[in-house]
Amino acid sequence: MTAPDNASLYRSIADELKAAIRAGVYAPGARLPSESELADQYDASRGTIRQAFAALVADGVISSRRGARRTVLGGPRLQSFADLVSFSRWARSVGEEPSGRVARLEHRAATLVEAEQLALAEGANVYHLTRVRMLDGRPVMIERTAYPEPVGELVVGIDPSGSITERLEELGLIFADAEHTIDAVPATAEDARLLAVRSRAPLLRERRRTTDPSGVPLEWSEDRYLGQEVAFTVRNSVNRNALSRWHSGPEVS
Amino acid sequence: MTAPDNASLYRSIADELKAAIRAGVYAPGARLPSESELADQYDASRGTIRQAFAALVADGVISSRRGARRTVLGGPRLQSFADLVSFSRWARSVGEEPSGRVARLEHRAATLVEAEQLALAEGANVYHLTRVRMLDGRPVMIERTAYPEPVGELVVGIDPSGSITERLEELGLIFADAEHTIDAVPATAEDARLLAVRSRAPLLRERRRTTDPSGVPLEWSEDRYLGQEVAFTVRNSVNRNALSRWHSGPEVS
DNA sequence: TAGTGGTCTAGACCACAAA
DNA sequence: TTGTGGTCTAGACCACTAA
């Protein structure tokens, strides 16, 4: 809809196939047309059709095996990268109204973790923003984000009740890669107060580092979701793999 | 090492590049050789080199942008699909000794959820196995897995202290696609007893459905990890995307 | 401006699945 | 056995980055 859609043939073919799957033309389990059929239909080469299919496989929409036609996978629809990095965009994509309330905004020296994640020198300053994020007025998440100074100086000029990520993109920043770590933690006293839950209630914690296309960190965020309200879904297969399990070792007593 | 390694040129090139990155030949942030350089070096066509690079991008190892050379991303090393579906394989890949203890094995009618996830008719039977999984003797996870009858009949003949997934693969089953949903839940009384934690302690819950190449469900599992011991990591980018956020709505009081 | 990656074509041979 | 997807080649043109 609003996406820039850097049009390429294989992208538009992939989008058409995705739309057809979403519309139920190809139900879960159904077999898709062969590469040669689509090549004729779109007057494209086989390589281009394969590129389109590869995008669907990467998105976990279809599965592919040699000798048999590709089949549609079932399950929840996927969201785009932009939906994942921006809470506001995600909320709207699932039909809920996002909002935000600032709990704290600081300009201070980076902690050790922040300096490491943002690749800053020790003692460098960061802007640190704590927000409570809501869906249709109900608080579901606490967002604690550290920005390096050049980014933070832009952030302080942005209305914090809406989407900061979208404003930063309008200002020319490019959010290209993100790395997420997901675990479960008990709510601290502050968490409990901001989310209106019992202290030590289980929260889903997502720590995220987002970088621009050349790998320069743009933000480091620790988000805590109400465990019962939000979950993360991952698809992976023998061919494509973007998830990994992580073990911290027995660090705490 | 032990992988079947269905050799193809682009795979072996990708493996060599991965090994070089792992070994530090290309450090995080470093720029990789150009496509044409590698094409000369490996006496391969540019398309093959691109295919190798695509595999690295999909695994979140490098980033790629038009006009500039590809660069190495930082962060934890990725695990293979097999490592993710099999606890035993994952444990060994991070250098710990896995073990398991059976808490319960039942042959009974499927619950509603199990029937839906395994695509069974209502009233069909499943085999349901509850195991406590340990790393170096410390319990870190409870695994509750339902198998459809044809699979379950194989499972009952397998030594449950080791890897069931690996035995099933030796028997010819192919685990091809998996879908994971991750959230946080409080420990039940049984959870608390099996994991030796306080009741209502935060646990990371992973629900996983694994299918064979044609989409037939092989297992449905609900695993609960100690939140402080295990985390999941996801990489995504504007190009590749396998993670999605999920919102259940206000279903519980 | 020179070099790089992104896209696309038109062929070829092979491994595998399904009928 | 036939058709499918998996791999690979050798070219071409373009958009973009970086010097």
Coordinates of C-alpha atoms (C1' of nucleotides) in Angstrom, one line a residue:
Chain A
M1 CA 0.0 0.0 0.0
T2 CA 2.3 2.7 1.3
A3 CA 5.5 0.9 0.6
P4 CA 7.9 2.5 -1.8
D5 CA 7.8 -0.7 -3.9
N6 CA 11.1 -0.5 -5.6
A7 CA 9.5 -2.2 -8.5
S8 CA 11.2 -5.1 -10.0
L9 CA 9.6 -7.9 -12.0
Y10 CA 10.2 -10.6 -9.6
R11 CA 9.0 -8.5 -6.7
S12 CA 5.7 -7.8 -8.3
I13 CA 5.2 -11.4 -9.2
A14 CA 6.0 -12.4 -5.6
D15 CA 3.5 -9.8 -4.4
E16 CA 0.8 -11.1 -6.8
L17 CA 1.4 -14.6 -5.6
K18 CA 1.3 -13.5 -2.0
A19 CA -2.0 -11.6 -2.6
A20 CA -3.5 -14.7 -4.3
I21 CA -2.5 -16.9 -1.3
R22 CA -3.9 -14.3 1.1
A23 CA -7.1 -14.2 -0.9
G24 CA -7.5 -17.9 -0.7
V25 CA -6.9 -18.6 -4.4
Y26 CA -4.3 -21.1 -3.2
A27 CA -5.3 -22.5 0.2
P28 CA -2.9 -24.0 2.7
G29 CA -1.6 -27.3 1.3
A30 CA -2.6 -26.4 -2.3
R31 CA 0.0 -26.8 -5.1
L32 CA 1.2 -23.8 -6.9
P33 CA 1.7 -23.4 -10.7
S34 CA 5.0 -24.7 -12.0
E35 CA 7.9 -22.4 -12.9
S36 CA 7.4 -22.9 -16.6
E37 CA 3.7 -22.1 -16.4
L38 CA 4.4 -18.9 -14.6
A39 CA 7.3 -18.0 -16.9
D40 CA 4.8 -18.2 -19.9
Q41 CA 2.1 -16.4 -18.0
Y42 CA 4.3 -13.4 -17.0
D43 CA 6.5 -13.6 -20.1
A44 CA 9.5 -13.8 -17.8
S45 CA 12.5 -16.1 -17.7
R46 CA 12.6 -19.1 -15.4
G47 CA 15.2 -17.4 -13.3
T48 CA 12.9 -14.5 -12.5
I49 CA 10.1 -16.8 -11.5
R50 CA 12.5 -18.7 -9.2
Q51 CA 13.6 -15.4 -7.6
A52 CA 9.9 -14.6 -6.9
F53 CA 9.4 -18.1 -5.3
A54 CA 12.6 -17.7 -3.3
A55 CA 11.1 -14.6 -1.7
L56 CA 8.0 -16.5 -0.7
V57 CA 10.1 -19.3 0.8
A58 CA 12.2 -16.8 2.7
D59 CA 9.0 -15.3 4.1
G60 CA 7.8 -18.8 5.2
V61 CA 4.7 -18.6 2.9
I62 CA 5.4 -21.7 0.8
S63 CA 7.6 -24.8 0.9
S64 CA 9.6 -26.1 -2.0
R65 CA 11.1 -29.5 -2.7
R66 CA 12.8 -30.9 -5.8
G67 CA 10.5 -33.0 -8.1
A68 CA 7.2 -31.7 -6.7
R69 CA 5.3 -28.5 -7.1
R70 CA 5.6 -25.9 -4.4
T71 CA 2.9 -25.9 -1.7
V72 CA 1.3 -23.3 0.4
L73 CA 2.0 -23.4 4.2
G74 CA -0.7 -22.5 6.7
G75 CA -0.7 -20.4 9.8
P76 CA -0.7 -16.7 10.7
R77 CA 0.3 -14.2 8.1
L78 CA 3.7 -12.7 8.2
Q79 CA 4.5 -9.1 8.9
S80 CA 7.1 -7.0 7.1
F81 CA 10.4 -6.0 8.5
A82 CA 9.0 -2.5 9.1
D83 CA 6.1 -3.9 11.2
L84 CA 8.6 -5.6 13.4
V85 CA 10.8 -2.7 14.2
S86 CA 8.0 -0.2 14.6
F87 CA 5.4 -0.9 17.3
S88 CA 3.0 1.7 15.8
R89 CA 3.2 0.2 12.3
W90 CA 2.7 -3.3 13.7
A91 CA -0.3 -2.2 15.8
R92 CA -2.0 -0.6 12.8
S93 CA -1.2 -3.7 10.6
V94 CA -3.2 -5.9 13.0
G95 CA -6.0 -3.3 13.2
E96 CA -5.4 -1.8 16.6
E97 CA -4.8 1.8 17.6
P98 CA -1.3 2.4 19.0
S99 CA -0.4 5.1 21.4
G100 CA 2.5 5.9 23.7
R101 CA 3.2 7.7 27.0
V102 CA 6.6 9.0 27.9
A103 CA 7.8 7.8 31.4
R104 CA 11.3 9.3 31.2
L105 CA 13.7 10.9 28.8
E106 CA 17.3 11.3 29.7
H107 CA 20.5 12.6 28.2
R108 CA 23.3 10.9 30.0
A109 CA 26.4 8.8 29.8
A110 CA 26.0 5.4 28.2
T111 CA 26.0 2.3 30.4
L112 CA 28.5 -0.4 29.6
V113 CA 25.9 -2.4 27.8
E114 CA 24.6 0.5 25.8
A115 CA 28.1 1.6 24.8
E116 CA 28.9 -2.0 23.6
Q117 CA 25.6 -2.4 21.7
L118 CA 25.8 1.0 20.0
A119 CA 29.5 0.7 19.3
L120 CA 30.3 3.9 21.3
A121 CA 33.4 4.8 23.1
E122 CA 33.3 4.5 26.9
G123 CA 31.8 7.6 28.4
A124 CA 30.0 8.7 25.3
N125 CA 26.5 10.2 25.8
V126 CA 23.2 8.6 24.7
Y127 CA 19.6 9.7 24.7
H128 CA 17.5 7.2 26.7
L129 CA 13.7 7.1 26.3
T130 CA 11.3 5.1 28.4
R131 CA 7.8 4.8 27.0
V132 CA 4.7 2.8 27.8
R133 CA 3.1 1.5 24.6
M134 CA -0.6 0.8 24.4
L135 CA -3.1 -1.0 22.2
D136 CA -6.5 0.6 22.2
G137 CA -5.7 2.3 25.5
R138 CA -4.5 -0.9 27.3
P139 CA -0.8 -0.9 28.2
V140 CA 1.0 -3.9 26.7
M141 CA 4.6 -3.0 26.6
I142 CA 7.4 -1.0 28.1
E143 CA 10.0 0.3 25.7
R144 CA 13.4 1.4 26.9
T145 CA 15.5 2.7 24.0
A146 CA 19.0 4.2 23.8
Y147 CA 19.9 6.3 20.8
P148 CA 23.4 7.4 19.9
E149 CA 23.7 11.2 20.1
P150 CA 23.3 12.1 16.4
V151 CA 20.1 10.1 16.4
G152 CA 18.9 11.2 19.8
E153 CA 19.2 14.8 18.8
L154 CA 16.6 14.1 16.1
V155 CA 14.4 12.1 18.6
V156 CA 14.0 14.9 21.1
G157 CA 12.3 17.0 18.4
I158 CA 9.7 14.3 17.6
D159 CA 6.3 14.0 19.2
P160 CA 6.8 10.9 21.5
S161 CA 3.1 9.9 21.5
G162 CA 3.4 8.5 18.0
S163 CA 5.9 6.5 16.0
I164 CA 9.4 7.7 16.4
T165 CA 10.7 5.1 13.9
E166 CA 8.5 6.4 11.1
R167 CA 9.5 10.0 11.8
L168 CA 13.2 9.1 11.7
E169 CA 12.7 7.3 8.4
E170 CA 11.1 10.4 7.0
L171 CA 14.2 12.3 8.1
G172 CA 16.3 9.9 6.0
L173 CA 17.5 7.3 8.4
I174 CA 17.4 3.8 7.0
F175 CA 16.6 0.9 9.3
A176 CA 18.1 -2.1 7.5
D177 CA 19.0 -4.9 9.8
A178 CA 17.8 -5.9 13.3
E179 CA 18.9 -8.5 15.7
H180 CA 16.4 -9.6 18.4
T181 CA 17.0 -11.6 21.6
I182 CA 13.9 -12.9 23.3
D183 CA 13.6 -14.4 26.8
A184 CA 11.4 -14.2 29.9
V185 CA 11.9 -12.1 33.0
P186 CA 10.0 -11.2 36.1
A187 CA 8.5 -7.8 36.3
T188 CA 10.5 -5.3 38.3
A189 CA 8.7 -2.9 40.7
E190 CA 8.8 -0.2 38.0
D191 CA 7.5 -2.6 35.3
A192 CA 4.7 -3.7 37.5
R193 CA 3.6 -0.1 38.1
L194 CA 3.8 1.0 34.5
L195 CA 2.0 -2.1 33.2
A196 CA -0.4 -2.5 36.0
V197 CA 0.5 -6.1 36.8
R198 CA 1.8 -7.9 39.9
S199 CA 5.5 -7.6 40.7
R200 CA 7.4 -10.6 39.3
A201 CA 4.7 -11.3 36.8
P202 CA 6.2 -13.0 33.7
L203 CA 7.2 -10.6 30.9
L204 CA 8.4 -11.4 27.5
R205 CA 11.6 -9.4 27.0
E206 CA 12.9 -8.5 23.5
R207 CA 16.2 -6.8 23.2
R208 CA 16.8 -5.4 19.8
R209 CA 19.7 -3.7 18.0
T210 CA 18.9 -2.0 14.7
T211 CA 21.5 -0.9 12.3
D212 CA 21.6 1.1 9.0
P213 CA 22.7 -0.6 5.8
S214 CA 26.4 -0.2 6.5
G215 CA 26.1 -1.7 10.0
V216 CA 26.1 1.5 12.1
P217 CA 23.8 1.1 15.1
L218 CA 20.8 3.4 15.2
E219 CA 19.1 2.2 18.4
W220 CA 19.3 -0.3 21.1
S221 CA 16.1 -1.2 22.8
E222 CA 14.9 -3.4 25.6
D223 CA 11.1 -4.0 25.3
R224 CA 9.0 -5.9 27.9
Y225 CA 5.7 -7.2 26.8
L226 CA 2.9 -8.6 28.8
G227 CA 3.5 -12.3 28.4
Q228 CA -0.1 -13.2 27.9
E229 CA -0.9 -10.5 25.3
V230 CA 1.9 -10.7 22.8
A231 CA 3.9 -13.6 21.3
F232 CA 6.5 -13.9 18.6
T233 CA 6.2 -16.3 15.8
V234 CA 9.1 -17.7 13.8
R235 CA 9.1 -20.0 10.7
N236 CA 12.2 -21.8 9.7
S237 CA 13.0 -24.7 7.4
V238 CA 15.9 -26.9 6.3
N239 CA 16.7 -24.3 3.7
R240 CA 16.2 -20.9 5.4
N241 CA 17.1 -20.2 9.0
A242 CA 17.0 -17.0 10.9
L243 CA 16.3 -18.1 14.4
S244 CA 18.8 -19.4 17.0
R245 CA 18.5 -20.6 20.5
W246 CA 20.8 -19.0 23.0
H247 CA 22.1 -20.2 26.4
S248 CA 23.6 -17.8 28.8
G249 CA 25.0 -20.4 31.2
P250 CA 24.5 -20.5 35.0
E251 CA 25.4 -16.9 35.7
V252 CA 23.0 -16.2 38.5
S253 CA 22.8 -18.0 41.7
Chain B
M1 CA 31.4 -32.0 10.0
T2 CA 28.8 -34.8 10.3
A3 CA 26.3 -33.2 8.0
P4 CA 25.3 -35.2 4.9
D5 CA 26.5 -32.1 2.9
N6 CA 24.4 -32.5 -0.3
A7 CA 27.3 -31.0 -2.1
S8 CA 26.7 -28.3 -4.5
L9 CA 29.2 -25.7 -5.6
Y10 CA 27.4 -22.7 -4.1
R11 CA 26.9 -24.5 -0.8
S12 CA 30.6 -25.4 -0.5
I13 CA 31.5 -21.8 -1.3
A14 CA 29.1 -20.5 1.2
D15 CA 30.5 -22.9 3.8
E16 CA 34.0 -21.8 3.1
L17 CA 33.0 -18.2 3.5
K18 CA 31.2 -18.9 6.7
A19 CA 34.2 -20.8 8.0
A20 CA 36.5 -17.8 7.1
I21 CA 34.2 -15.4 8.9
R22 CA 34.0 -17.7 11.9
A23 CA 37.8 -18.0 11.9
G24 CA 38.1 -14.2 11.9
V25 CA 39.6 -13.9 8.4
Y26 CA 36.7 -11.4 7.9
A27 CA 35.9 -9.6 11.1
P28 CA 32.5 -8.0 11.8
G29 CA 32.3 -4.8 9.7
A30 CA 34.9 -6.0 7.3
R31 CA 34.2 -6.0 3.5
L32 CA 34.1 -9.2 1.6
P33 CA 35.6 -9.9 -1.8
S34 CA 33.5 -8.8 -4.8
E35 CA 31.5 -11.3 -6.8
S36 CA 33.8 -11.1 -9.8
E37 CA 36.9 -11.8 -7.6
L38 CA 35.3 -14.9 -6.1
A39 CA 34.0 -16.0 -9.5
D40 CA 37.6 -16.0 -10.8
Q41 CA 38.9 -17.6 -7.6
Y42 CA 36.5 -20.5 -7.6
D43 CA 36.2 -20.7 -11.4
A44 CA 32.4 -20.3 -11.1
S45 CA 29.9 -18.1 -12.7
R46 CA 28.7 -14.9 -11.1
G47 CA 25.3 -16.5 -10.5
T48 CA 26.8 -19.2 -8.4
I49 CA 28.7 -16.8 -6.3
R50 CA 25.5 -14.7 -5.8
Q51 CA 23.7 -17.9 -4.7
A52 CA 26.4 -18.5 -2.0
F53 CA 26.1 -14.9 -0.8
A54 CA 22.3 -15.2 -0.7
A55 CA 22.7 -18.1 1.7
L56 CA 24.9 -16.0 4.0
V57 CA 22.4 -13.1 3.9
A58 CA 19.5 -15.5 4.7
D59 CA 21.5 -16.8 7.7
G60 CA 22.0 -13.2 8.9
V61 CA 25.8 -13.5 8.6
I62 CA 26.4 -10.7 6.1
S63 CA 24.6 -7.7 4.8
S64 CA 24.4 -6.6 1.2
R65 CA 23.6 -3.4 -0.6
R66 CA 23.9 -2.3 -4.1
G67 CA 27.0 -0.4 -5.1
A68 CA 29.1 -1.4 -2.1
R69 CA 30.8 -4.6 -1.1
R70 CA 29.1 -7.0 1.3
T71 CA 30.0 -6.6 5.0
V72 CA 30.2 -9.0 7.9
L73 CA 27.6 -8.6 10.6
G74 CA 28.5 -9.2 14.3
G75 CA 26.9 -11.1 17.0
P76 CA 26.3 -14.7 18.1
R77 CA 26.9 -17.5 15.7
L78 CA 23.9 -19.1 14.1
Q79 CA 22.8 -22.6 14.5
S80 CA 21.4 -24.9 11.8
F81 CA 17.8 -25.9 11.5
A82 CA 18.5 -29.3 12.9
D83 CA 20.0 -27.6 16.1
L84 CA 16.8 -25.8 16.6
V85 CA 14.4 -28.7 16.3
S86 CA 16.5 -31.1 18.4
F87 CA 17.4 -30.1 21.9
S88 CA 20.1 -32.7 22.0
R89 CA 21.8 -31.5 18.9
W90 CA 21.6 -27.9 20.0
A91 CA 23.1 -28.8 23.4
R92 CA 26.0 -30.6 21.8
S93 CA 26.6 -27.7 19.4
V94 CA 27.1 -25.3 22.2
G95 CA 29.3 -27.8 24.1
E96 CA 27.0 -29.1 26.8
E97 CA 25.9 -32.6 27.6
P98 CA 22.2 -33.1 27.0
S99 CA 20.1 -35.6 28.9
G100 CA 16.4 -36.3 29.5
R101 CA 14.1 -37.8 32.1
V102 CA 10.6 -39.0 31.2
A103 CA 8.0 -37.6 33.5
R104 CA 5.0 -39.2 31.7
L105 CA 4.1 -41.1 28.5
E106 CA 0.5 -41.5 27.5
H107 CA -1.5 -43.0 24.6
R108 CA -4.8 -41.2 24.6
A109 CA -7.3 -39.2 22.6
A110 CA -6.0 -35.9 21.2
T111 CA -7.1 -32.7 22.9
L112 CA -8.8 -30.1 20.7
V113 CA -5.5 -28.1 20.3
E114 CA -3.5 -31.2 19.5
A115 CA -6.0 -32.4 16.9
E116 CA -5.9 -29.0 15.2
Q117 CA -2.2 -28.7 15.2
L118 CA -1.6 -32.2 14.0
A119 CA -4.4 -32.0 11.5
L120 CA -6.1 -35.1 13.0
A121 CA -9.8 -36.0 13.1
E122 CA -11.6 -35.3 16.3
G123 CA -11.2 -38.3 18.7
A124 CA -8.0 -39.6 17.0
N125 CA -5.4 -40.9 19.4
V126 CA -1.9 -39.4 20.0
Y127 CA 1.1 -40.3 21.9
H128 CA 2.0 -37.7 24.5
L129 CA 5.4 -37.5 26.1
T130 CA 6.5 -35.2 28.9
R131 CA 10.2 -35.0 29.5
V132 CA 12.5 -32.8 31.6
R133 CA 15.6 -31.8 29.6
M134 CA 18.9 -31.1 31.2
L135 CA 22.2 -29.4 30.4
D136 CA 25.1 -30.9 32.3
G137 CA 22.6 -32.3 34.8
R138 CA 20.8 -29.1 35.5
P139 CA 17.1 -29.1 34.4
V140 CA 16.4 -26.2 32.0
M141 CA 13.3 -27.2 30.0
I142 CA 10.1 -29.2 30.1
E143 CA 9.1 -30.7 26.8
R144 CA 5.5 -31.8 26.3
T145 CA 5.2 -33.3 22.8
A146 CA 2.2 -34.9 21.0
Y147 CA 2.9 -37.3 18.1
P148 CA 0.3 -38.6 15.7
E149 CA -0.1 -42.3 16.0
P150 CA 2.2 -43.5 13.1
V151 CA 5.0 -41.4 14.6
G152 CA 4.2 -42.2 18.2
E153 CA 4.4 -45.9 17.5
L154 CA 8.0 -45.4 16.5
V155 CA 8.7 -43.1 19.5
V156 CA 7.7 -45.7 22.1
G157 CA 10.5 -48.0 20.8
I158 CA 13.1 -45.3 21.3
D159 CA 15.3 -44.7 24.3
P160 CA 13.8 -41.5 25.8
S161 CA 16.9 -40.4 27.6
G162 CA 18.5 -39.4 24.3
S163 CA 17.5 -37.6 21.2
I164 CA 14.2 -38.8 19.8
T165 CA 14.4 -36.5 16.8
E166 CA 17.7 -38.0 15.7
R167 CA 16.4 -41.5 16.0
L168 CA 13.3 -40.6 14.0
E169 CA 15.5 -39.2 11.3
E170 CA 17.5 -42.4 11.2
L171 CA 14.2 -44.2 10.7
G172 CA 13.6 -42.1 7.6
L173 CA 11.4 -39.3 8.9
I174 CA 12.2 -35.9 7.4
F175 CA 11.8 -32.8 9.5
A176 CA 11.5 -30.0 7.0
D177 CA 9.6 -27.0 8.3
A178 CA 8.9 -25.7 11.7
E179 CA 6.8 -22.9 13.1
H180 CA 7.5 -21.5 16.5
T181 CA 5.5 -19.3 18.8
I182 CA 7.3 -17.8 21.7
D183 CA 5.7 -16.1 24.7
A184 CA 6.1 -15.9 28.5
V185 CA 4.0 -17.8 31.0
P186 CA 4.1 -18.3 34.8
A187 CA 5.2 -21.7 36.0
T188 CA 2.4 -24.0 37.0
A189 CA 2.7 -26.2 40.1
E190 CA 3.9 -29.1 38.0
D191 CA 6.4 -26.9 36.1
A192 CA 7.7 -25.6 39.4
R193 CA 8.2 -29.1 40.7
L194 CA 9.9 -30.4 37.6
L195 CA 12.3 -27.4 37.1
A196 CA 12.9 -26.8 40.8
V197 CA 11.7 -23.2 40.7
R198 CA 9.1 -21.1 42.5
S199 CA 5.6 -21.5 41.4
R200 CA 4.6 -18.6 38.9
A201 CA 8.3 -18.0 38.1
P202 CA 8.6 -16.6 34.5
L203 CA 9.1 -19.3 31.9
L204 CA 9.8 -18.9 28.2
R205 CA 7.3 -20.9 26.3
E206 CA 8.0 -22.2 22.8
R207 CA 5.2 -23.9 21.0
R208 CA 6.4 -25.7 17.9
R209 CA 4.8 -27.6 15.0
T210 CA 7.1 -29.5 12.8
T211 CA 6.1 -30.9 9.4
D212 CA 7.7 -33.1 6.8
P213 CA 8.5 -31.7 3.3
S214 CA 4.9 -32.1 2.1
G215 CA 3.4 -30.3 5.1
V216 CA 2.2 -33.4 7.1
P217 CA 2.6 -32.6 10.8
L218 CA 5.1 -34.8 12.6
E219 CA 5.0 -33.4 16.1
W220 CA 3.5 -30.6 18.1
S221 CA 5.4 -29.6 21.2
E222 CA 5.0 -27.1 24.0
D223 CA 8.4 -26.5 25.6
R224 CA 9.0 -24.3 28.7
Y225 CA 12.4 -23.0 29.3
L226 CA 13.9 -21.4 32.4
G227 CA 13.6 -17.7 31.4
Q228 CA 17.0 -16.8 32.8
E229 CA 18.9 -19.7 31.2
V230 CA 17.7 -19.7 27.6
A231 CA 16.9 -17.1 25.0
F232 CA 16.0 -17.0 21.4
T233 CA 17.8 -14.8 18.8
V234 CA 16.3 -13.7 15.6
R235 CA 18.0 -11.7 12.8
N236 CA 16.0 -10.0 10.2
S237 CA 16.4 -7.3 7.5
V238 CA 14.6 -5.4 5.0
N239 CA 15.2 -8.2 2.5
R240 CA 14.7 -11.3 4.6
N241 CA 12.1 -11.8 7.3
A242 CA 11.1 -14.9 9.2
L243 CA 9.9 -13.4 12.5
S244 CA 6.5 -12.0 13.3
R245 CA 4.9 -10.5 16.3
W246 CA 1.6 -11.9 17.5
H247 CA -1.2 -10.5 19.6
S248 CA -3.7 -12.7 21.2
G249 CA -6.1 -10.0 22.4
P250 CA -7.6 -9.7 25.8
E251 CA -8.8 -13.3 26.2
V252 CA -8.0 -13.9 29.9
S253 CA -9.4 -12.0 32.8
Chain C
dT1 C1' 33.9 7.8 -13.2
dA2 C1' 35.0 3.1 -12.2
dG3 C1' 33.5 -0.7 -9.7
dT4 C1' 29.8 -3.0 -7.3
dG5 C1' 25.7 -5.4 -6.5
dG6 C1' 20.6 -5.9 -8.4
dT7 C1' 17.9 -7.7 -12.0
dC8 C1' 17.0 -10.4 -16.1
dT9 C1' 17.6 -13.7 -20.0
dA10 C1' 18.1 -18.2 -22.5
dG11 C1' 20.0 -21.8 -22.5
dA12 C1' 21.9 -26.6 -20.2
dC13 C1' 22.1 -30.9 -17.3
dC14 C1' 20.7 -33.3 -13.2
dA15 C1' 18.1 -35.4 -9.0
dC16 C1' 13.9 -36.4 -7.6
dA17 C1' 8.6 -37.1 -7.3
dA18 C1' 4.6 -38.8 -8.9
dA19 C1' 1.8 -41.2 -12.0
Chain D
dT1 C1' 8.6 -42.1 -18.0
dT2 C1' 7.4 -37.3 -17.7
dG3 C1' 7.6 -33.2 -15.4
dT4 C1' 9.3 -30.8 -11.6
dG5 C1' 12.5 -28.1 -9.0
dG6 C1' 17.9 -27.6 -8.1
dT7 C1' 22.1 -26.1 -10.0
dC8 C1' 25.1 -23.7 -13.1
dT9 C1' 26.7 -20.9 -17.1
dA10 C1' 27.7 -16.6 -19.9
dG11 C1' 26.1 -13.1 -21.1
dA12 C1' 23.5 -8.1 -20.6
dC13 C1' 21.9 -3.6 -18.7
dC14 C1' 21.0 -0.7 -14.8
dA15 C1' 21.2 1.8 -10.0
dC16 C1' 24.0 2.9 -6.8
dT17 C1' 28.5 3.7 -3.9
dA18 C1' 32.7 5.4 -3.2
dA19 C1' 36.7 7.5 -4.6

